[in-house]
Amino acid sequence: YGPSGISQTLLGQWMGLRQPQVSRIETGTPIRHLDTLQHWVRVLRIPADLLWFRMPEAQEDLSVQSEAPPTATSVPSPFPWYRRDFAFSAATTVVASAALPGTVIAEEEAATVHAITTAHRRLDGTTPSCDLAPPVAAQLRMVGQMQARSPDPRSRQVMAAAVSEVAGLAGWLYWDMHELGSARRHYRIAIEQAQRASGDSMLTAYMLGSMASFVVMQDGAADEGIALIRHAAEVSEGERPATGDAWLASIEAVAHASASDDVQSWCALDRAEAAVGRAAAEDPPPWPWVFPFDAGKIATHRLACAVRLRRPDVAYAAAANLPVSLTAGHRKQGALTLLDLACAHVQDQEVEEGLRVATIAIDLAATMRSERVLSRARQFRRTIPATVAPGTLRDFDERLRIANA
């Protein structure tokens, strides 16, 4: 087998590739041209009998860039043309393992941790954070110990991605539990570990964007949020998928709205909508995104911007584009969107309708035991004008008191 412990940058120089391309190959993106695959095999001195291909001798037989099937000398008969992608993937796995054999165990462990984290992220929409946080915290401790036991720097880099994913999820859960210091600390851990994770620009950008969302939506810290978003855009320049463009632009829009900059806010939302049109082709969503970022999510961000800019007319238009079953999926996020809509009604002097909508959100918050939603409901209550008759508020105040008990 070939050299071990070498950097991705050096390996890329040998192969004529940039470091991000090497990183993608090592994490399973197939090498799709036989000439490139043969070059890797020769440089890394991989025995030919480990591959799914019989590598051709002549240079002119190496390319598979056209739509014509490869020749019989290129792909053995048990693997016909319709299984080409599988064969390329299998050969790429051999190449990646040969390049850095000491990381194979770490990569297998990281893949297992990733699967667990993905399952936890899917559960988040319907599971109270106070129930999900303990197993996630235990998982984070376990992955940190696995990283500490890793035998070499490259293996520790592989495990850093797993640590970052789990820490980012923990930050989100602590935010929902309104443990804001813990949330900020875990987001910082997630960013630091992502930056260590083999130059993984997408993971770094995702964690920077998550931190930006936290500081903007929780603290209203527009300047800090915009700085984080710009950093995320810089580190992922040229690598970011359309889903990432839409997501970052939506967070940026809320940040500008928090700073009362309506022009920049609407411009960012327009960019987000354009990116969503391109993101439709990304199915399933590209990692580290677990859920698609679609027109419904753009509508929730437009509604949040409209409330911050005190534009109830825009908020109503955005609400018309919300998913019909807003609270059937991610219930906590649905409750927060309902509270934004309730604020728009109060801004439009429709207090009773605002209270009705906010009451639905409180009931969801009580079911999900979401301290973040309840805190937002208390903020909403403070926006009710003092001139409103106490009888109008009685039912809402009682529901809020019971939910807070």
Short mmCIF file of C-alpha atoms in Angstrom, two decimals:
data_model
loop_
_atom_site.label_atom_id
_atom_site.label_comp_id
_atom_site.label_asym_id
_atom_site.label_seq_id
_atom_site.Cartn_x
_atom_site.Cartn_y
_atom_site.Cartn_z
CA TYR A 1 0.00 0.00 0.00
CA GLY A 2 1.01 3.56 -0.53
CA PRO A 3 2.27 6.23 1.86
CA SER A 4 0.33 6.88 5.08
CA GLY A 5 0.02 9.96 7.22
CA ILE A 6 0.53 12.43 4.36
CA SER A 7 -1.52 15.60 4.16
CA GLN A 8 -4.38 16.07 1.73
CA THR A 9 -2.59 19.09 0.27
CA LEU A 10 0.54 17.07 -0.53
CA LEU A 11 -1.49 14.17 -1.90
CA GLY A 12 -3.39 16.64 -4.07
CA GLN A 13 -0.12 18.00 -5.46
CA TRP A 14 0.89 14.49 -6.50
CA MET A 15 -2.48 13.94 -8.15
CA GLY A 16 -2.93 17.37 -9.69
CA LEU A 17 -6.00 18.06 -7.55
CA ARG A 18 -7.04 20.70 -5.02
CA GLN A 19 -7.28 19.72 -1.34
CA PRO A 20 -11.13 19.85 -1.22
CA GLN A 21 -11.25 17.39 -4.15
CA VAL A 22 -8.95 15.00 -2.28
CA SER A 23 -11.12 15.35 0.83
CA ARG A 24 -14.26 14.44 -1.10
CA ILE A 25 -12.59 11.36 -2.61
CA GLU A 26 -11.39 10.19 0.80
CA THR A 27 -14.91 10.52 2.20
CA GLY A 28 -16.49 8.45 -0.57
CA THR A 29 -17.17 10.65 -3.62
CA PRO A 30 -16.47 8.26 -6.54
CA ILE A 31 -13.60 8.80 -8.98
CA ARG A 32 -15.52 8.67 -12.25
CA HIS A 33 -12.75 8.57 -14.88
CA LEU A 34 -10.55 5.56 -15.43
CA ASP A 35 -7.48 7.64 -16.26
CA THR A 36 -7.75 9.45 -12.89
CA LEU A 37 -8.36 6.16 -11.09
CA GLN A 38 -5.34 4.55 -12.78
CA HIS A 39 -3.14 7.48 -11.76
CA TRP A 40 -4.16 7.07 -8.11
CA VAL A 41 -3.56 3.33 -8.28
CA ARG A 42 -0.05 3.80 -9.65
CA VAL A 43 1.00 6.56 -7.23
CA LEU A 44 -0.35 4.68 -4.21
CA ARG A 45 0.93 1.27 -5.46
CA ILE A 46 -2.41 -0.47 -5.00
CA PRO A 47 -2.51 -4.13 -6.15
CA ALA A 48 -4.74 -4.33 -9.22
CA ASP A 49 -6.60 -7.40 -7.95
CA LEU A 50 -8.15 -5.28 -5.16
CA LEU A 51 -10.11 -3.20 -7.68
CA TRP A 52 -13.43 -3.82 -9.38
CA PHE A 53 -11.73 -2.89 -12.68
CA ARG A 54 -9.09 -4.46 -14.89
CA MET A 55 -7.12 -1.35 -15.70
CA PRO A 56 -6.42 -0.99 -19.46
CA GLU A 57 -2.87 -0.69 -20.74
CA ALA A 58 -3.30 1.88 -23.49
CA GLN A 59 -3.86 5.53 -22.60
CA GLU A 60 -6.44 5.95 -25.34
CA ASP A 61 -8.67 3.32 -23.70
CA LEU A 62 -8.79 5.06 -20.32
CA SER A 63 -11.42 7.77 -20.76
CA VAL A 64 -15.07 7.18 -19.96
CA GLN A 65 -16.13 10.80 -20.37
CA SER A 66 -18.44 9.99 -23.28
CA GLU A 67 -21.81 8.35 -22.92
CA ALA A 68 -20.60 5.15 -24.59
CA PRO A 69 -20.11 2.19 -22.23
CA PRO A 70 -16.56 1.25 -21.22
CA THR A 71 -14.84 -1.50 -23.14
CA ALA A 72 -14.74 -5.09 -22.00
CA THR A 73 -11.14 -4.59 -20.90
CA SER A 74 -12.22 -1.75 -18.61
CA VAL A 75 -15.04 -3.37 -16.65
CA PRO A 76 -15.21 -7.11 -15.97
CA SER A 77 -18.26 -8.95 -17.29
CA PRO A 78 -19.98 -9.49 -13.89
CA PHE A 79 -20.35 -5.69 -13.62
CA PRO A 80 -22.23 -4.41 -16.72
CA TRP A 81 -22.74 -0.78 -17.69
CA TYR A 82 -25.75 -0.14 -15.41
CA ARG A 83 -23.57 -0.98 -12.38
CA ARG A 84 -20.79 1.41 -13.35
CA ASP A 85 -21.46 3.80 -10.46
CA PHE A 86 -21.20 0.94 -7.97
CA ALA A 87 -17.91 -0.20 -9.48
CA PHE A 88 -16.45 3.30 -9.41
CA SER A 89 -17.56 3.74 -5.78
CA ALA A 90 -16.01 0.45 -4.73
CA ALA A 91 -12.72 1.25 -6.45
CA THR A 92 -12.67 4.72 -4.89
CA THR A 93 -13.12 3.17 -1.43
CA VAL A 94 -10.03 1.04 -2.02
CA VAL A 95 -8.06 4.09 -3.17
CA ALA A 96 -9.13 6.22 -0.19
CA SER A 97 -8.27 3.44 2.26
CA ALA A 98 -4.89 2.89 0.67
CA ALA A 99 -4.05 6.56 0.77
CA LEU A 100 -4.43 6.76 4.55
CA PRO A 101 -4.87 3.24 5.94
CA GLY A 102 -4.52 4.39 9.53
CA THR A 103 -7.81 6.26 9.31
CA VAL A 104 -10.04 3.38 8.22
CA ILE A 105 -11.19 2.50 11.75
CA ALA A 106 -11.74 6.17 12.62
CA GLU A 107 -13.80 6.64 9.44
CA GLU A 108 -15.98 3.64 10.30
CA GLU A 109 -16.52 4.93 13.83
CA ALA A 110 -17.27 8.45 12.55
CA ALA A 111 -19.81 7.04 10.07
CA THR A 112 -21.58 5.21 12.90
CA VAL A 113 -21.64 8.36 15.06
CA HIS A 114 -22.95 10.33 12.07
CA ALA A 115 -25.85 7.89 11.63
CA ILE A 116 -26.78 8.24 15.32
CA THR A 117 -26.57 12.04 15.15
CA THR A 118 -28.75 12.13 12.04
CA ALA A 119 -31.38 10.02 13.81
CA HIS A 120 -31.28 12.39 16.80
CA ARG A 121 -31.70 15.41 14.51
CA ARG A 122 -34.77 13.83 12.94
CA LEU A 123 -36.22 13.11 16.39
CA ASP A 124 -35.74 16.75 17.41
CA GLY A 125 -38.86 17.89 15.57
CA THR A 126 -41.20 15.72 17.64
CA THR A 127 -39.27 15.07 20.86
CA PRO A 128 -38.90 17.48 23.79
CA SER A 129 -35.35 18.81 23.98
CA CYS A 130 -35.14 17.98 27.69
CA ASP A 131 -35.65 14.30 26.76
CA LEU A 132 -33.22 14.34 23.83
CA ALA A 133 -30.43 16.40 25.41
CA PRO A 134 -29.17 13.74 27.91
CA PRO A 135 -28.44 11.05 25.28
CA VAL A 136 -26.89 13.66 22.98
CA ALA A 137 -24.67 14.92 25.83
CA ALA A 138 -23.62 11.32 26.56
CA GLN A 139 -22.89 10.79 22.87
CA LEU A 140 -20.74 13.93 22.83
CA ARG A 141 -18.68 12.66 25.78
CA MET A 142 -18.25 9.29 24.10
CA VAL A 143 -17.13 10.79 20.78
CA GLY A 144 -14.70 13.09 22.58
CA GLN A 145 -13.15 10.06 24.26
CA MET A 146 -12.94 8.25 20.91
CA GLN A 147 -11.17 11.27 19.45
CA ALA A 148 -8.71 11.39 22.35
CA ARG A 149 -7.87 7.69 21.83
CA SER A 150 -7.27 8.11 18.09
CA PRO A 151 -3.73 6.92 17.28
CA ASP A 152 -2.66 9.63 14.83
CA PRO A 153 -3.46 13.25 13.84
CA ARG A 154 -5.38 12.25 10.72
CA SER A 155 -7.69 9.95 12.70
CA ARG A 156 -8.32 12.74 15.19
CA GLN A 157 -9.26 15.01 12.28
CA VAL A 158 -11.76 12.41 11.07
CA MET A 159 -13.31 12.18 14.53
CA ALA A 160 -13.40 15.99 14.79
CA ALA A 161 -16.20 16.05 12.22
CA ALA A 162 -18.23 13.67 14.38
CA VAL A 163 -17.58 15.77 17.49
CA SER A 164 -18.64 18.92 15.62
CA GLU A 165 -21.92 17.40 14.46
CA VAL A 166 -22.88 16.23 17.93
CA ALA A 167 -21.82 19.50 19.59
CA GLY A 168 -23.87 21.49 17.07
CA LEU A 169 -26.96 19.43 17.84
CA ALA A 170 -26.33 19.85 21.58
CA GLY A 171 -26.11 23.63 21.06
CA TRP A 172 -29.49 23.60 19.33
CA LEU A 173 -31.09 21.54 22.11
CA TYR A 174 -29.69 23.75 24.87
CA TRP A 175 -31.01 26.78 22.99
CA ASP A 176 -34.49 25.25 22.95
CA MET A 177 -34.15 24.56 26.68
CA HIS A 178 -33.19 28.25 27.05
CA GLU A 179 -29.83 27.35 28.60
CA LEU A 180 -28.17 30.05 26.56
CA GLY A 181 -24.67 29.86 28.02
CA SER A 182 -24.50 26.12 27.30
CA ALA A 183 -25.89 26.68 23.82
CA ARG A 184 -23.24 29.26 22.95
CA ARG A 185 -20.45 27.09 24.40
CA HIS A 186 -21.49 24.04 22.38
CA TYR A 187 -21.79 26.05 19.18
CA ARG A 188 -18.24 27.29 19.73
CA ILE A 189 -17.05 23.71 20.23
CA ALA A 190 -18.85 22.72 17.03
CA ILE A 191 -17.11 25.48 15.05
CA GLU A 192 -13.66 24.70 16.49
CA GLN A 193 -13.99 20.98 15.77
CA ALA A 194 -15.33 21.60 12.26
CA GLN A 195 -12.27 23.70 11.50
CA ARG A 196 -10.09 20.75 12.57
CA ALA A 197 -12.05 18.25 10.50
CA SER A 198 -9.84 17.68 7.48
CA GLY A 199 -10.54 21.07 6.00
CA ASP A 200 -14.26 20.32 5.74
CA SER A 201 -15.53 23.67 4.50
CA MET A 202 -19.22 22.66 4.40
CA LEU A 203 -19.29 21.54 8.03
CA THR A 204 -17.48 24.71 9.12
CA ALA A 205 -19.91 26.89 7.18
CA TYR A 206 -22.89 25.02 8.63
CA MET A 207 -21.72 25.51 12.22
CA LEU A 208 -20.89 29.18 11.64
CA GLY A 209 -24.37 29.65 10.18
CA SER A 210 -25.94 27.85 13.13
CA MET A 211 -24.12 30.14 15.55
CA ALA A 212 -25.24 33.14 13.48
CA SER A 213 -28.85 32.01 13.71
CA PHE A 214 -28.51 31.71 17.48
CA VAL A 215 -27.01 35.16 18.07
CA VAL A 216 -29.45 36.87 15.68
CA MET A 217 -32.72 35.19 16.63
CA GLN A 218 -32.01 34.90 20.34
CA ASP A 219 -29.99 38.03 21.09
CA GLY A 220 -30.81 40.25 18.10
CA ALA A 221 -27.05 40.69 17.62
CA ALA A 222 -27.19 41.67 13.96
CA ASP A 223 -23.55 42.74 13.57
CA GLU A 224 -22.17 39.55 15.11
CA GLY A 225 -24.55 37.44 13.07
CA ILE A 226 -23.64 39.10 9.77
CA ALA A 227 -19.93 38.69 10.54
CA LEU A 228 -20.44 34.97 11.17
CA ILE A 229 -22.46 34.58 7.96
CA ARG A 230 -19.76 36.32 5.92
CA HIS A 231 -17.14 34.05 7.46
CA ALA A 232 -19.27 31.02 6.56
CA ALA A 233 -19.59 32.26 2.97
CA GLU A 234 -15.83 32.79 2.71
CA VAL A 235 -14.79 29.37 3.97
CA SER A 236 -17.26 27.60 1.66
CA GLU A 237 -16.75 29.76 -1.43
CA GLY A 238 -16.99 27.64 -4.57
CA GLU A 239 -18.01 24.54 -2.61
CA ARG A 240 -21.40 25.53 -1.20
CA PRO A 241 -24.52 23.82 -2.60
CA ALA A 242 -27.70 25.71 -3.44
CA THR A 243 -29.26 24.51 -0.16
CA GLY A 244 -26.43 26.21 1.72
CA ASP A 245 -26.87 29.42 -0.30
CA ALA A 246 -30.58 29.56 0.53
CA TRP A 247 -30.06 28.79 4.20
CA LEU A 248 -27.29 31.35 4.77
CA ALA A 249 -29.11 34.06 2.81
CA SER A 250 -32.26 33.50 4.91
CA ILE A 251 -30.35 33.88 8.17
CA GLU A 252 -28.64 36.97 6.77
CA ALA A 253 -32.05 38.43 5.92
CA VAL A 254 -33.23 38.09 9.53
CA ALA A 255 -29.98 39.68 10.74
CA HIS A 256 -30.51 42.73 8.49
CA ALA A 257 -34.14 42.95 9.61
CA SER A 258 -32.99 42.93 13.24
CA ALA A 259 -30.85 45.95 12.35
CA SER A 260 -33.91 47.62 10.69
CA ASP A 261 -32.24 47.44 7.26
CA ASP A 262 -35.21 46.58 5.07
CA VAL A 263 -33.39 46.94 1.73
CA GLN A 264 -30.65 44.44 2.60
CA SER A 265 -33.17 42.13 4.23
CA TRP A 266 -35.42 41.87 1.16
CA CYS A 267 -32.38 41.51 -1.13
CA ALA A 268 -31.08 38.59 0.95
CA LEU A 269 -34.51 36.93 0.83
CA ASP A 270 -34.60 37.33 -2.96
CA ARG A 271 -31.23 35.56 -3.17
CA ALA A 272 -32.55 32.83 -0.91
CA GLU A 273 -35.60 32.29 -3.12
CA ALA A 274 -33.42 32.07 -6.23
CA ALA A 275 -31.21 29.48 -4.51
CA VAL A 276 -34.25 27.41 -3.48
CA GLY A 277 -35.10 27.07 -7.17
CA ARG A 278 -31.69 25.48 -7.74
CA ALA A 279 -31.84 23.44 -4.55
CA ALA A 280 -34.85 21.46 -5.81
CA ALA A 281 -32.42 19.25 -7.72
CA GLU A 282 -30.51 18.39 -4.53
CA ASP A 283 -32.40 15.31 -3.37
CA PRO A 284 -31.60 14.17 -0.74
CA PRO A 285 -30.29 17.39 0.83
CA PRO A 286 -26.48 17.62 0.78
CA TRP A 287 -24.75 16.90 4.09
CA PRO A 288 -24.60 18.46 6.67
CA TRP A 289 -28.20 19.50 5.96
CA VAL A 290 -30.68 16.78 6.94
CA PHE A 291 -33.92 18.41 5.77
CA PRO A 292 -34.58 20.16 2.44
CA PHE A 293 -34.61 23.96 2.50
CA ASP A 294 -37.70 24.81 0.47
CA ALA A 295 -40.18 27.62 -0.25
CA GLY A 296 -41.99 26.97 3.03
CA LYS A 297 -38.83 27.71 5.00
CA ILE A 298 -38.24 30.85 2.99
CA ALA A 299 -41.77 31.92 3.99
CA THR A 300 -40.99 31.43 7.70
CA HIS A 301 -37.88 33.62 7.38
CA ARG A 302 -39.78 36.27 5.38
CA LEU A 303 -42.42 36.31 8.13
CA ALA A 304 -39.70 36.71 10.79
CA CYS A 305 -38.17 39.60 8.82
CA ALA A 306 -41.54 41.29 8.33
CA VAL A 307 -42.26 41.23 12.08
CA ARG A 308 -38.85 42.73 12.89
CA LEU A 309 -39.42 45.44 10.28
CA ARG A 310 -42.99 46.02 11.50
CA ARG A 311 -44.55 45.17 8.15
CA PRO A 312 -47.68 43.13 8.98
CA ASP A 313 -48.85 43.29 5.34
CA VAL A 314 -45.70 41.45 4.24
CA ALA A 315 -46.09 39.05 7.16
CA TYR A 316 -49.62 38.11 6.05
CA ALA A 317 -48.41 37.50 2.49
CA ALA A 318 -45.62 35.28 3.79
CA ALA A 319 -48.06 33.39 6.02
CA ALA A 320 -50.11 32.52 2.95
CA ASN A 321 -47.11 30.52 1.68
CA LEU A 322 -46.53 28.60 4.88
CA PRO A 323 -47.07 24.82 4.81
CA VAL A 324 -50.68 23.87 5.55
CA SER A 325 -49.55 21.49 8.29
CA LEU A 326 -47.16 24.00 9.88
CA THR A 327 -47.14 22.31 13.28
CA ALA A 328 -47.25 18.69 12.07
CA GLY A 329 -43.54 18.45 11.28
CA HIS A 330 -41.03 20.31 13.43
CA ARG A 331 -43.43 21.38 16.18
CA LYS A 332 -41.08 23.71 18.03
CA GLN A 333 -40.21 25.63 14.87
CA GLY A 334 -43.89 25.72 13.95
CA ALA A 335 -44.75 27.26 17.32
CA LEU A 336 -42.12 29.98 16.87
CA THR A 337 -43.51 30.81 13.43
CA LEU A 338 -47.03 31.06 14.91
CA LEU A 339 -45.71 33.53 17.51
CA ASP A 340 -44.22 35.65 14.73
CA LEU A 341 -47.61 35.67 13.01
CA ALA A 342 -49.28 36.60 16.32
CA CYS A 343 -46.90 39.56 16.64
CA ALA A 344 -47.86 40.71 13.14
CA HIS A 345 -51.53 40.71 14.13
CA VAL A 346 -50.80 42.82 17.22
CA GLN A 347 -48.76 45.25 15.10
CA ASP A 348 -51.81 45.51 12.86
CA GLN A 349 -54.00 46.19 15.95
CA GLU A 350 -55.72 42.81 15.61
CA VAL A 351 -55.03 41.88 19.22
CA GLU A 352 -57.68 39.21 19.65
CA GLU A 353 -56.55 37.32 16.55
CA GLY A 354 -52.94 37.63 17.72
CA LEU A 355 -53.87 36.15 21.09
CA ARG A 356 -55.73 33.29 19.41
CA VAL A 357 -52.73 32.37 17.27
CA ALA A 358 -50.30 32.74 20.18
CA THR A 359 -52.45 30.44 22.32
CA ILE A 360 -51.99 27.65 19.77
CA ALA A 361 -48.22 28.19 20.01
CA ILE A 362 -48.35 28.03 23.82
CA ASP A 363 -50.20 24.72 23.71
CA LEU A 364 -47.51 23.33 21.40
CA ALA A 365 -44.78 24.67 23.68
CA ALA A 366 -46.39 22.95 26.66
CA THR A 367 -46.58 19.64 24.76
CA MET A 368 -42.96 19.89 23.63
CA ARG A 369 -41.74 21.48 26.90
CA SER A 370 -39.89 24.10 24.87
CA GLU A 371 -38.49 26.86 27.07
CA ARG A 372 -37.42 28.78 23.99
CA VAL A 373 -41.00 28.95 22.72
CA LEU A 374 -42.33 29.89 26.17
CA SER A 375 -39.73 32.66 26.47
CA ARG A 376 -40.81 33.96 23.08
CA ALA A 377 -44.46 33.80 24.22
CA ARG A 378 -43.62 35.92 27.26
CA GLN A 379 -41.96 38.47 24.95
CA PHE A 380 -45.10 38.48 22.83
CA ARG A 381 -47.22 39.13 25.93
CA ARG A 382 -45.19 42.26 26.68
CA THR A 383 -46.09 43.67 23.25
CA ILE A 384 -49.81 43.76 24.08
CA PRO A 385 -50.90 47.39 24.57
CA ALA A 386 -51.92 48.34 28.08
CA THR A 387 -55.21 49.64 26.72
CA VAL A 388 -56.45 46.12 25.97
CA ALA A 389 -59.25 45.05 28.31
CA PRO A 390 -58.11 42.56 31.00
CA GLY A 391 -60.93 40.19 30.07
CA THR A 392 -59.47 39.82 26.58
CA LEU A 393 -56.17 38.65 28.07
CA ARG A 394 -57.55 36.41 30.81
CA ASP A 395 -57.60 33.11 28.91
CA PHE A 396 -54.20 33.72 27.31
CA ASP A 397 -52.56 34.63 30.62
CA GLU A 398 -53.97 31.53 32.26
CA ARG A 399 -52.68 29.26 29.49
CA LEU A 400 -49.27 30.90 29.71
CA ARG A 401 -49.21 30.51 33.51
CA ILE A 402 -50.04 26.79 33.29
CA ALA A 403 -47.42 26.24 30.58
CA ASN A 404 -44.77 27.98 32.69
CA ALA A 405 -45.65 26.00 35.83
#
